């Protein structure tokens, strides 16, 4: 079993929809949680960064971490075709290396 | 800032040949990571350096793989001899480690390697 699991999708939604992307993890020592966005033929780029449990909002994006259930979520409001990409969640144990999920491919249709 | 720079962008080679991938991290970053991405296995960490010193190479699949970081602005990943199963996208990433808030990875655009 991988330490960070993601549904690979693809997830297809109409423009303007609210998107929910999710990850589960197994390592209780993880404290830092990130979402990376990867466009086709590009490297991943950091989208959201959160510490421990709670919510963090940045524009149309909200990252949510529930450490009690080991669940990580990314919500995208008013989704746009430009949001079409692969979203990778990642977790870090304070000073060690990031562990990535396999990524969820999102398609937002106009 | 130019970001993390990788070369070549694409590499096509024949089985048995030596392949060298290159990376220039972001200036001032003190940690460098080599990742491999495939559809089947996702993004896998191969090796990471801190202050030019290899810290963890447990992800390097075989002795055919080697990585060096001779100075703070350059790293190479070498595969010798290459095999078709090495075909993947290889990413280099850098970060500024030492303060928790700065442990964020910045990725290059990757090298698409095809071994025939």
mmCIF file with all atom_site columns, N, CA, C and O in Angstrom, chain B residues 13-54:
data_model
loop_
_atom_site.group_PDB
_atom_site.id
_atom_site.type_symbol
_atom_site.label_atom_id
_atom_site.label_alt_id
_atom_site.label_comp_id
_atom_site.label_asym_id
_atom_site.label_entity_id
_atom_site.label_seq_id
_atom_site.pdbx_PDB_ins_code
_atom_site.Cartn_x
_atom_site.Cartn_y
_atom_site.Cartn_z
_atom_site.occupancy
_atom_site.B_iso_or_equiv
_atom_site.pdbx_formal_charge
_atom_site.auth_seq_id
_atom_site.auth_comp_id
_atom_site.auth_asym_id
_atom_site.auth_atom_id
_atom_site.pdbx_PDB_model_num
ATOM 1   N N  . UNK B 1 13 ? 17.337 7.315  -27.162 1.00 0.00 ? 13 UNK B N  1
ATOM 2   C CA . UNK B 1 13 ? 18.588 6.577  -27.254 1.00 0.00 ? 13 UNK B CA 1
ATOM 3   C C  . UNK B 1 13 ? 18.310 5.099  -27.440 1.00 0.00 ? 13 UNK B C  1
ATOM 4   O O  . UNK B 1 13 ? 17.176 4.640  -27.299 1.00 0.00 ? 13 UNK B O  1
ATOM 5   N N  . UNK B 1 14 ? 19.327 4.371  -27.734 1.00 0.00 ? 14 UNK B N  1
ATOM 6   C CA . UNK B 1 14 ? 19.186 2.925  -27.911 1.00 0.00 ? 14 UNK B CA 1
ATOM 7   C C  . UNK B 1 14 ? 19.645 2.201  -26.651 1.00 0.00 ? 14 UNK B C  1
ATOM 8   O O  . UNK B 1 14 ? 20.541 2.672  -25.942 1.00 0.00 ? 14 UNK B O  1
ATOM 9   N N  . UNK B 1 15 ? 19.042 1.081  -26.428 1.00 0.00 ? 15 UNK B N  1
ATOM 10  C CA . UNK B 1 15 ? 19.397 0.252  -25.276 1.00 0.00 ? 15 UNK B CA 1
ATOM 11  C C  . UNK B 1 15 ? 20.902 0.039  -25.224 1.00 0.00 ? 15 UNK B C  1
ATOM 12  O O  . UNK B 1 15 ? 21.536 -0.226 -26.240 1.00 0.00 ? 15 UNK B O  1
ATOM 13  N N  . UNK B 1 16 ? 21.449 0.168  -24.016 1.00 0.00 ? 16 UNK B N  1
ATOM 14  C CA . UNK B 1 16 ? 22.876 -0.041 -23.833 1.00 0.00 ? 16 UNK B CA 1
ATOM 15  C C  . UNK B 1 16 ? 23.699 1.225  -23.853 1.00 0.00 ? 16 UNK B C  1
ATOM 16  O O  . UNK B 1 16 ? 24.849 1.230  -23.403 1.00 0.00 ? 16 UNK B O  1
ATOM 17  N N  . UNK B 1 17 ? 23.110 2.316  -24.355 1.00 0.00 ? 17 UNK B N  1
ATOM 18  C CA . UNK B 1 17 ? 23.836 3.576  -24.417 1.00 0.00 ? 17 UNK B CA 1
ATOM 19  C C  . UNK B 1 17 ? 23.810 4.287  -23.069 1.00 0.00 ? 17 UNK B C  1
ATOM 20  O O  . UNK B 1 17 ? 22.928 4.079  -22.242 1.00 0.00 ? 17 UNK B O  1
ATOM 21  N N  . UNK B 1 18 ? 24.798 5.156  -22.900 1.00 0.00 ? 18 UNK B N  1
ATOM 22  C CA . UNK B 1 18 ? 24.855 5.984  -21.697 1.00 0.00 ? 18 UNK B CA 1
ATOM 23  C C  . UNK B 1 18 ? 23.993 7.222  -21.885 1.00 0.00 ? 18 UNK B C  1
ATOM 24  O O  . UNK B 1 18 ? 24.004 7.835  -22.959 1.00 0.00 ? 18 UNK B O  1
ATOM 25  N N  . UNK B 1 19 ? 23.260 7.576  -20.850 1.00 0.00 ? 19 UNK B N  1
ATOM 26  C CA . UNK B 1 19 ? 22.398 8.766  -20.894 1.00 0.00 ? 19 UNK B CA 1
ATOM 27  C C  . UNK B 1 19 ? 22.776 9.679  -19.731 1.00 0.00 ? 19 UNK B C  1
ATOM 28  O O  . UNK B 1 19 ? 22.947 9.214  -18.607 1.00 0.00 ? 19 UNK B O  1
ATOM 29  N N  . UNK B 1 20 ? 22.930 10.953 -20.003 1.00 0.00 ? 20 UNK B N  1
ATOM 30  C CA . UNK B 1 20 ? 23.221 11.925 -18.954 1.00 0.00 ? 20 UNK B CA 1
ATOM 31  C C  . UNK B 1 20 ? 22.190 13.033 -18.978 1.00 0.00 ? 20 UNK B C  1
ATOM 32  O O  . UNK B 1 20 ? 22.010 13.700 -20.000 1.00 0.00 ? 20 UNK B O  1
ATOM 33  N N  . UNK B 1 21 ? 21.514 13.216 -17.860 1.00 0.00 ? 21 UNK B N  1
ATOM 34  C CA . UNK B 1 21 ? 20.525 14.274 -17.709 1.00 0.00 ? 21 UNK B CA 1
ATOM 35  C C  . UNK B 1 21 ? 21.125 15.356 -16.817 1.00 0.00 ? 21 UNK B C  1
ATOM 36  O O  . UNK B 1 21 ? 21.828 15.047 -15.852 1.00 0.00 ? 21 UNK B O  1
ATOM 37  N N  . UNK B 1 22 ? 20.798 16.595 -17.124 1.00 0.00 ? 22 UNK B N  1
ATOM 38  C CA . UNK B 1 22 ? 21.429 17.722 -16.436 1.00 0.00 ? 22 UNK B CA 1
ATOM 39  C C  . UNK B 1 22 ? 20.402 18.616 -15.776 1.00 0.00 ? 22 UNK B C  1
ATOM 40  O O  . UNK B 1 22 ? 19.266 18.743 -16.256 1.00 0.00 ? 22 UNK B O  1
ATOM 41  N N  . UNK B 1 23 ? 20.828 19.256 -14.696 1.00 0.00 ? 23 UNK B N  1
ATOM 42  C CA . UNK B 1 23 ? 19.914 20.118 -13.944 1.00 0.00 ? 23 UNK B CA 1
ATOM 43  C C  . UNK B 1 23 ? 20.661 21.294 -13.340 1.00 0.00 ? 23 UNK B C  1
ATOM 44  O O  . UNK B 1 23 ? 21.745 21.136 -12.762 1.00 0.00 ? 23 UNK B O  1
ATOM 45  N N  . UNK B 1 24 ? 20.060 22.461 -13.464 1.00 0.00 ? 24 UNK B N  1
ATOM 46  C CA . UNK B 1 24 ? 20.553 23.657 -12.790 1.00 0.00 ? 24 UNK B CA 1
ATOM 47  C C  . UNK B 1 24 ? 19.461 24.105 -11.830 1.00 0.00 ? 24 UNK B C  1
ATOM 48  O O  . UNK B 1 24 ? 18.383 24.514 -12.254 1.00 0.00 ? 24 UNK B O  1
ATOM 49  N N  . UNK B 1 25 ? 19.704 24.023 -10.524 1.00 0.00 ? 25 UNK B N  1
ATOM 50  C CA . UNK B 1 25 ? 18.665 24.411 -9.563  1.00 0.00 ? 25 UNK B CA 1
ATOM 51  C C  . UNK B 1 25 ? 18.517 25.921 -9.481  1.00 0.00 ? 25 UNK B C  1
ATOM 52  O O  . UNK B 1 25 ? 19.320 26.673 -10.046 1.00 0.00 ? 25 UNK B O  1
ATOM 53  N N  . UNK B 1 26 ? 17.494 26.348 -8.757  1.00 0.00 ? 26 UNK B N  1
ATOM 54  C CA . UNK B 1 26 ? 17.291 27.771 -8.526  1.00 0.00 ? 26 UNK B CA 1
ATOM 55  C C  . UNK B 1 26 ? 18.432 28.304 -7.644  1.00 0.00 ? 26 UNK B C  1
ATOM 56  O O  . UNK B 1 26 ? 18.794 27.673 -6.643  1.00 0.00 ? 26 UNK B O  1
ATOM 57  N N  . UNK B 1 27 ? 18.964 29.432 -8.028  1.00 0.00 ? 27 UNK B N  1
ATOM 58  C CA . UNK B 1 27 ? 20.067 30.023 -7.283  1.00 0.00 ? 27 UNK B CA 1
ATOM 59  C C  . UNK B 1 27 ? 19.665 30.271 -5.830  1.00 0.00 ? 27 UNK B C  1
ATOM 60  O O  . UNK B 1 27 ? 18.598 30.836 -5.558  1.00 0.00 ? 27 UNK B O  1
ATOM 61  N N  . UNK B 1 28 ? 20.528 29.836 -4.902  1.00 0.00 ? 28 UNK B N  1
ATOM 62  C CA . UNK B 1 28 ? 20.245 30.026 -3.487  1.00 0.00 ? 28 UNK B CA 1
ATOM 63  C C  . UNK B 1 28 ? 19.580 28.829 -2.826  1.00 0.00 ? 28 UNK B C  1
ATOM 64  O O  . UNK B 1 28 ? 19.564 28.726 -1.595  1.00 0.00 ? 28 UNK B O  1
ATOM 65  N N  . UNK B 1 29 ? 19.015 27.940 -3.629  1.00 0.00 ? 29 UNK B N  1
ATOM 66  C CA . UNK B 1 29 ? 18.435 26.726 -3.051  1.00 0.00 ? 29 UNK B CA 1
ATOM 67  C C  . UNK B 1 29 ? 19.542 25.770 -2.646  1.00 0.00 ? 29 UNK B C  1
ATOM 68  O O  . UNK B 1 29 ? 20.553 25.641 -3.336  1.00 0.00 ? 29 UNK B O  1
ATOM 69  N N  . UNK B 1 30 ? 19.343 25.082 -1.527  1.00 0.00 ? 30 UNK B N  1
ATOM 70  C CA . UNK B 1 30 ? 20.395 24.219 -1.023  1.00 0.00 ? 30 UNK B CA 1
ATOM 71  C C  . UNK B 1 30 ? 20.060 22.732 -1.093  1.00 0.00 ? 30 UNK B C  1
ATOM 72  O O  . UNK B 1 30 ? 20.853 21.891 -0.661  1.00 0.00 ? 30 UNK B O  1
ATOM 73  N N  . UNK B 1 31 ? 18.887 22.407 -1.607  1.00 0.00 ? 31 UNK B N  1
ATOM 74  C CA . UNK B 1 31 ? 18.532 20.989 -1.761  1.00 0.00 ? 31 UNK B CA 1
ATOM 75  C C  . UNK B 1 31 ? 18.087 20.721 -3.182  1.00 0.00 ? 31 UNK B C  1
ATOM 76  O O  . UNK B 1 31 ? 17.404 21.545 -3.807  1.00 0.00 ? 31 UNK B O  1
ATOM 77  N N  . UNK B 1 32 ? 18.489 19.558 -3.689  1.00 0.00 ? 32 UNK B N  1
ATOM 78  C CA . UNK B 1 32 ? 18.149 19.185 -5.063  1.00 0.00 ? 32 UNK B CA 1
ATOM 79  C C  . UNK B 1 32 ? 17.658 17.743 -5.078  1.00 0.00 ? 32 UNK B C  1
ATOM 80  O O  . UNK B 1 32 ? 18.207 16.880 -4.379  1.00 0.00 ? 32 UNK B O  1
ATOM 81  N N  . UNK B 1 33 ? 16.623 17.521 -5.865  1.00 0.00 ? 33 UNK B N  1
ATOM 82  C CA . UNK B 1 33 ? 15.961 16.222 -5.908  1.00 0.00 ? 33 UNK B CA 1
ATOM 83  C C  . UNK B 1 33 ? 15.852 15.749 -7.351  1.00 0.00 ? 33 UNK B C  1
ATOM 84  O O  . UNK B 1 33 ? 15.578 16.537 -8.256  1.00 0.00 ? 33 UNK B O  1
ATOM 85  N N  . UNK B 1 34 ? 16.048 14.454 -7.552  1.00 0.00 ? 34 UNK B N  1
ATOM 86  C CA . UNK B 1 34 ? 15.767 13.835 -8.843  1.00 0.00 ? 34 UNK B CA 1
ATOM 87  C C  . UNK B 1 34 ? 14.579 12.891 -8.669  1.00 0.00 ? 34 UNK B C  1
ATOM 88  O O  . UNK B 1 34 ? 14.573 12.024 -7.791  1.00 0.00 ? 34 UNK B O  1
ATOM 89  N N  . UNK B 1 35 ? 13.556 13.100 -9.529  1.00 0.00 ? 35 UNK B N  1
ATOM 90  C CA . UNK B 1 35 ? 12.365 12.267 -9.524  1.00 0.00 ? 35 UNK B CA 1
ATOM 91  C C  . UNK B 1 35 ? 12.209 11.607 -10.890 1.00 0.00 ? 35 UNK B C  1
ATOM 92  O O  . UNK B 1 35 ? 12.657 12.127 -11.914 1.00 0.00 ? 35 UNK B O  1
ATOM 93  N N  . UNK B 1 36 ? 11.503 10.497 -10.891 1.00 0.00 ? 36 UNK B N  1
ATOM 94  C CA . UNK B 1 36 ? 11.128 9.831  -12.141 1.00 0.00 ? 36 UNK B CA 1
ATOM 95  C C  . UNK B 1 36 ? 9.608  9.675  -12.126 1.00 0.00 ? 36 UNK B C  1
ATOM 96  O O  . UNK B 1 36 ? 9.023  9.301  -11.098 1.00 0.00 ? 36 UNK B O  1
ATOM 97  N N  . UNK B 1 37 ? 8.972  9.964  -13.258 1.00 0.00 ? 37 UNK B N  1
ATOM 98  C CA . UNK B 1 37 ? 7.512  9.854  -13.343 1.00 0.00 ? 37 UNK B CA 1
ATOM 99  C C  . UNK B 1 37 ? 7.113  8.932  -14.477 1.00 0.00 ? 37 UNK B C  1
ATOM 100 O O  . UNK B 1 37 ? 7.516  9.120  -15.625 1.00 0.00 ? 37 UNK B O  1
ATOM 101 N N  . UNK B 1 38 ? 6.288  7.947  -14.149 1.00 0.00 ? 38 UNK B N  1
ATOM 102 C CA . UNK B 1 38 ? 5.696  7.057  -15.145 1.00 0.00 ? 38 UNK B CA 1
ATOM 103 C C  . UNK B 1 38 ? 4.212  6.917  -14.856 1.00 0.00 ? 38 UNK B C  1
ATOM 104 O O  . UNK B 1 38 ? 3.752  7.231  -13.748 1.00 0.00 ? 38 UNK B O  1
ATOM 105 N N  . UNK B 1 39 ? 3.473  6.481  -15.844 1.00 0.00 ? 39 UNK B N  1
ATOM 106 C CA . UNK B 1 39 ? 2.030  6.294  -15.658 1.00 0.00 ? 39 UNK B CA 1
ATOM 107 C C  . UNK B 1 39 ? 1.770  5.250  -14.583 1.00 0.00 ? 39 UNK B C  1
ATOM 108 O O  . UNK B 1 39 ? 0.872  5.399  -13.763 1.00 0.00 ? 39 UNK B O  1
ATOM 109 N N  . UNK B 1 40 ? 2.564  4.199  -14.587 1.00 0.00 ? 40 UNK B N  1
ATOM 110 C CA . UNK B 1 40 ? 2.309  3.076  -13.676 1.00 0.00 ? 40 UNK B CA 1
ATOM 111 C C  . UNK B 1 40 ? 2.693  3.404  -12.234 1.00 0.00 ? 40 UNK B C  1
ATOM 112 O O  . UNK B 1 40 ? 1.978  3.028  -11.303 1.00 0.00 ? 40 UNK B O  1
ATOM 113 N N  . UNK B 1 41 ? 3.796  4.094  -12.035 1.00 0.00 ? 41 UNK B N  1
ATOM 114 C CA . UNK B 1 41 ? 4.337  4.263  -10.696 1.00 0.00 ? 41 UNK B CA 1
ATOM 115 C C  . UNK B 1 41 ? 4.235  5.690  -10.167 1.00 0.00 ? 41 UNK B C  1
ATOM 116 O O  . UNK B 1 41 ? 4.579  5.946  -9.012  1.00 0.00 ? 41 UNK B O  1
ATOM 117 N N  . UNK B 1 42 ? 3.772  6.610  -11.008 1.00 0.00 ? 42 UNK B N  1
ATOM 118 C CA . UNK B 1 42 ? 3.652  7.994  -10.553 1.00 0.00 ? 42 UNK B CA 1
ATOM 119 C C  . UNK B 1 42 ? 5.008  8.643  -10.387 1.00 0.00 ? 42 UNK B C  1
ATOM 120 O O  . UNK B 1 42 ? 5.965  8.317  -11.079 1.00 0.00 ? 42 UNK B O  1
ATOM 121 N N  . UNK B 1 43 ? 5.093  9.558  -9.435  1.00 0.00 ? 43 UNK B N  1
ATOM 122 C CA . UNK B 1 43 ? 6.299  10.344 -9.202  1.00 0.00 ? 43 UNK B CA 1
ATOM 123 C C  . UNK B 1 43 ? 7.111  9.667  -8.104  1.00 0.00 ? 43 UNK B C  1
ATOM 124 O O  . UNK B 1 43 ? 6.668  9.560  -6.963  1.00 0.00 ? 43 UNK B O  1
ATOM 125 N N  . UNK B 1 44 ? 8.317  9.230  -8.448  1.00 0.00 ? 44 UNK B N  1
ATOM 126 C CA . UNK B 1 44 ? 9.164  8.512  -7.495  1.00 0.00 ? 44 UNK B CA 1
ATOM 127 C C  . UNK B 1 44 ? 10.439 9.306  -7.241  1.00 0.00 ? 44 UNK B C  1
ATOM 128 O O  . UNK B 1 44 ? 11.098 9.730  -8.191  1.00 0.00 ? 44 UNK B O  1
ATOM 129 N N  . UNK B 1 45 ? 10.795 9.458  -5.987  1.00 0.00 ? 45 UNK B N  1
ATOM 130 C CA . UNK B 1 45 ? 12.053 10.120 -5.638  1.00 0.00 ? 45 UNK B CA 1
ATOM 131 C C  . UNK B 1 45 ? 13.204 9.144  -5.853  1.00 0.00 ? 45 UNK B C  1
ATOM 132 O O  . UNK B 1 45 ? 13.184 8.020  -5.339  1.00 0.00 ? 45 UNK B O  1
ATOM 133 N N  . UNK B 1 46 ? 14.202 9.578  -6.602  1.00 0.00 ? 46 UNK B N  1
ATOM 134 C CA . UNK B 1 46 ? 15.372 8.733  -6.856  1.00 0.00 ? 46 UNK B CA 1
ATOM 135 C C  . UNK B 1 46 ? 16.482 9.035  -5.854  1.00 0.00 ? 46 UNK B C  1
ATOM 136 O O  . UNK B 1 46 ? 17.043 8.132  -5.237  1.00 0.00 ? 46 UNK B O  1
ATOM 137 N N  . UNK B 1 47 ? 16.796 10.314 -5.700  1.00 0.00 ? 47 UNK B N  1
ATOM 138 C CA . UNK B 1 47 ? 17.901 10.721 -4.841  1.00 0.00 ? 47 UNK B CA 1
ATOM 139 C C  . UNK B 1 47 ? 17.715 12.178 -4.472  1.00 0.00 ? 47 UNK B C  1
ATOM 140 O O  . UNK B 1 47 ? 17.092 12.938 -5.227  1.00 0.00 ? 47 UNK B O  1
ATOM 141 N N  . UNK B 1 48 ? 18.242 12.558 -3.291  1.00 0.00 ? 48 UNK B N  1
ATOM 142 C CA . UNK B 1 48 ? 18.233 13.972 -2.987  1.00 0.00 ? 48 UNK B CA 1
ATOM 143 C C  . UNK B 1 48 ? 19.539 14.395 -2.338  1.00 0.00 ? 48 UNK B C  1
ATOM 144 O O  . UNK B 1 48 ? 20.182 13.622 -1.624  1.00 0.00 ? 48 UNK B O  1
ATOM 145 N N  . UNK B 1 49 ? 19.942 15.610 -2.630  1.00 0.00 ? 49 UNK B N  1
ATOM 146 C CA . UNK B 1 49 ? 21.169 16.227 -2.153  1.00 0.00 ? 49 UNK B CA 1
ATOM 147 C C  . UNK B 1 49 ? 20.815 17.397 -1.243  1.00 0.00 ? 49 UNK B C  1
ATOM 148 O O  . UNK B 1 49 ? 19.871 18.125 -1.494  1.00 0.00 ? 49 UNK B O  1
ATOM 149 N N  . UNK B 1 50 ? 21.623 17.562 -0.215  1.00 0.00 ? 50 UNK B N  1
ATOM 150 C CA . UNK B 1 50 ? 21.529 18.762 0.608   1.00 0.00 ? 50 UNK B CA 1
ATOM 151 C C  . UNK B 1 50 ? 22.924 19.369 0.683   1.00 0.00 ? 50 UNK B C  1
ATOM 152 O O  . UNK B 1 50 ? 23.880 18.675 1.062   1.00 0.00 ? 50 UNK B O  1
ATOM 153 N N  . UNK B 1 51 ? 23.041 20.642 0.309   1.00 0.00 ? 51 UNK B N  1
ATOM 154 C CA . UNK B 1 51 ? 24.364 21.291 0.267   1.00 0.00 ? 51 UNK B CA 1
ATOM 155 C C  . UNK B 1 51 ? 25.374 20.458 -0.525  1.00 0.00 ? 51 UNK B C  1
ATOM 156 O O  . UNK B 1 51 ? 26.515 20.251 -0.091  1.00 0.00 ? 51 UNK B O  1
ATOM 157 N N  . UNK B 1 52 ? 24.938 19.963 -1.658  1.00 0.00 ? 52 UNK B N  1
ATOM 158 C CA . UNK B 1 52 ? 25.740 19.208 -2.628  1.00 0.00 ? 52 UNK B CA 1
ATOM 159 C C  . UNK B 1 52 ? 26.095 17.793 -2.188  1.00 0.00 ? 52 UNK B C  1
ATOM 160 O O  . UNK B 1 52 ? 26.784 17.078 -2.909  1.00 0.00 ? 52 UNK B O  1
ATOM 161 N N  . UNK B 1 53 ? 25.643 17.377 -1.032  1.00 0.00 ? 53 UNK B N  1
ATOM 162 C CA . UNK B 1 53 ? 25.976 16.054 -0.506  1.00 0.00 ? 53 UNK B CA 1
ATOM 163 C C  . UNK B 1 53 ? 24.765 15.136 -0.681  1.00 0.00 ? 53 UNK B C  1
ATOM 164 O O  . UNK B 1 53 ? 23.658 15.501 -0.290  1.00 0.00 ? 53 UNK B O  1
ATOM 165 N N  . UNK B 1 54 ? 24.973 13.928 -1.253  1.00 0.00 ? 54 UNK B N  1
ATOM 166 C CA . UNK B 1 54 ? 23.827 13.005 -1.367  1.00 0.00 ? 54 UNK B CA 1
ATOM 167 C C  . UNK B 1 54 ? 23.380 12.538 0.011   1.00 0.00 ? 54 UNK B C  1
ATOM 168 O O  . UNK B 1 54 ? 24.182 12.053 0.813   1.00 0.00 ? 54 UNK B O  1
#
